[in-house]
Amino acid sequence: MKNFPDNHLLGVIALFSASFLGGFAAFASKIILRELPPVTTLFLRLTIMILVLVPLVSHKIGHLFKHWKQLILLSFLWVGNLLFFIVGIKYTTAIMSGLLYASVPIFVVFENYLFHKIEIVR
């Protein structure tokens, strides 16, 4: 176990990788949208994602089928999020898309306060 880096270093590497890939997605989408329409771009993005992720979760397919109703609802919300992102990035800059995504938790907290009466600060 001495040869393995500690958990802190692995966490830093994971955060750096996630931020790099997340930032690269907006940049790559902006470039791809110069040549392809938004729906084609979304289709290609989802197809590549499925080809990469299905082999990783193939051993848990039975467990996923048990919760198919929740998965369908979440899938529609997720695809809607990606669709709005792809259409929105066509009309704005890649930097602005990052700012919009960063503001999502603020909106979630505000909606929880409005609809569920959950206190923001305790």
Coordinates of C-alpha atoms in Angstrom, one line a residue:
M1 CA 0.0 0.0 0.0
K2 CA 3.0 2.3 0.2
N3 CA 3.1 2.8 -3.5
F4 CA -0.5 4.2 -3.7
P5 CA -1.0 8.0 -3.2
D6 CA -3.1 9.0 -0.2
N7 CA -6.8 9.8 -0.5
H8 CA -6.2 13.6 -0.4
L9 CA -4.1 13.5 -3.5
L10 CA -6.6 11.2 -5.3
G11 CA -9.4 13.7 -4.3
V12 CA -7.4 16.6 -5.7
I13 CA -6.8 14.8 -8.9
A14 CA -10.5 13.8 -9.2
L15 CA -11.6 17.4 -8.7
F16 CA -9.1 18.8 -11.2
S17 CA -10.1 16.2 -13.8
A18 CA -13.8 16.9 -13.2
S19 CA -13.3 20.7 -13.5
F20 CA -11.2 20.3 -16.6
L21 CA -13.7 18.0 -18.3
G22 CA -16.6 20.2 -17.3
G23 CA -15.0 23.3 -18.6
F24 CA -13.9 21.5 -21.8
A25 CA -17.5 20.4 -22.5
A26 CA -18.7 24.0 -23.1
F27 CA -15.7 24.8 -25.2
A28 CA -16.1 21.7 -27.3
S29 CA -19.8 22.2 -27.7
K30 CA -19.3 25.8 -28.9
I31 CA -16.9 24.5 -31.6
I32 CA -19.1 21.6 -32.7
L33 CA -22.1 23.9 -32.9
R34 CA -20.4 25.8 -35.7
E35 CA -20.8 22.8 -38.0
L36 CA -23.7 20.8 -36.5
P37 CA -27.2 21.7 -35.3
P38 CA -28.0 21.5 -31.6
V39 CA -30.1 18.3 -31.7
T40 CA -27.4 16.4 -33.7
T41 CA -24.8 17.6 -31.2
L42 CA -26.9 16.4 -28.3
F43 CA -27.5 13.0 -30.0
L44 CA -23.8 12.5 -30.6
R45 CA -22.9 13.6 -27.0
L46 CA -25.5 11.1 -25.6
T47 CA -24.4 8.3 -27.9
I48 CA -20.7 8.7 -26.9
M49 CA -21.8 8.8 -23.2
I50 CA -23.8 5.6 -23.5
L51 CA -21.0 3.8 -25.2
V52 CA -18.6 4.8 -22.4
L53 CA -20.8 4.3 -19.4
V54 CA -22.9 1.2 -20.2
P55 CA -19.9 -1.2 -19.9
L56 CA -19.2 0.4 -16.5
V57 CA -22.7 -0.3 -15.1
S58 CA -23.5 -3.5 -17.0
H59 CA -23.3 -5.6 -13.8
K60 CA -26.0 -3.4 -12.1
I61 CA -28.6 -3.5 -14.9
G62 CA -30.9 -5.7 -12.8
H63 CA -30.9 -3.2 -10.0
L64 CA -31.6 -0.3 -12.4
F65 CA -34.7 -2.1 -13.8
K66 CA -36.2 -2.2 -10.3
H67 CA -36.4 1.6 -10.3
W68 CA -37.4 2.2 -13.9
K69 CA -40.1 4.8 -13.1
Q70 CA -37.7 7.0 -11.2
L71 CA -35.0 6.5 -13.9
I72 CA -37.4 7.6 -16.7
L73 CA -38.3 10.8 -14.8
L74 CA -34.7 11.6 -14.0
S75 CA -33.6 10.8 -17.5
F76 CA -36.1 13.2 -19.0
L77 CA -34.9 15.9 -16.6
W78 CA -31.3 15.2 -17.4
V79 CA -31.8 15.1 -21.2
G80 CA -33.8 18.4 -20.9
N81 CA -30.9 19.9 -19.0
L82 CA -28.5 18.9 -21.7
L83 CA -30.8 20.1 -24.5
F84 CA -31.2 23.5 -22.8
F85 CA -27.4 23.6 -22.4
I86 CA -26.7 22.8 -26.1
V87 CA -29.3 25.3 -27.4
G88 CA -28.2 27.9 -24.9
I89 CA -24.5 27.6 -25.7
K90 CA -25.2 28.3 -29.3
Y91 CA -26.4 31.8 -28.4
T92 CA -23.9 32.6 -25.6
T93 CA -20.3 32.2 -24.7
A94 CA -18.7 29.2 -23.0
I95 CA -17.7 31.3 -20.0
M96 CA -21.3 32.5 -19.5
S97 CA -22.5 28.8 -19.6
G98 CA -20.2 28.1 -16.7
L99 CA -21.6 31.0 -14.7
L100 CA -25.1 29.8 -15.4
Y101 CA -24.3 26.3 -14.2
A102 CA -22.6 27.6 -11.1
S103 CA -25.7 29.5 -10.1
V104 CA -27.9 26.4 -10.2
P105 CA -27.4 25.5 -6.5
I106 CA -28.6 29.0 -5.5
F107 CA -31.8 28.5 -7.5
V108 CA -32.3 25.1 -5.9
V109 CA -32.0 26.5 -2.4
F110 CA -34.4 29.4 -3.3
E111 CA -37.0 27.0 -4.7
N112 CA -36.8 24.7 -1.7
Y113 CA -37.5 27.8 0.5
L114 CA -40.5 28.8 -1.7
F115 CA -42.1 25.4 -2.2
H116 CA -41.1 23.3 0.8
K117 CA -40.6 26.1 3.4
I118 CA -37.1 24.8 4.1
E119 CA -35.0 27.4 6.0
I120 CA -32.0 28.7 4.1
V121 CA -29.9 29.6 7.2
R122 CA -30.3 27.9 10.6

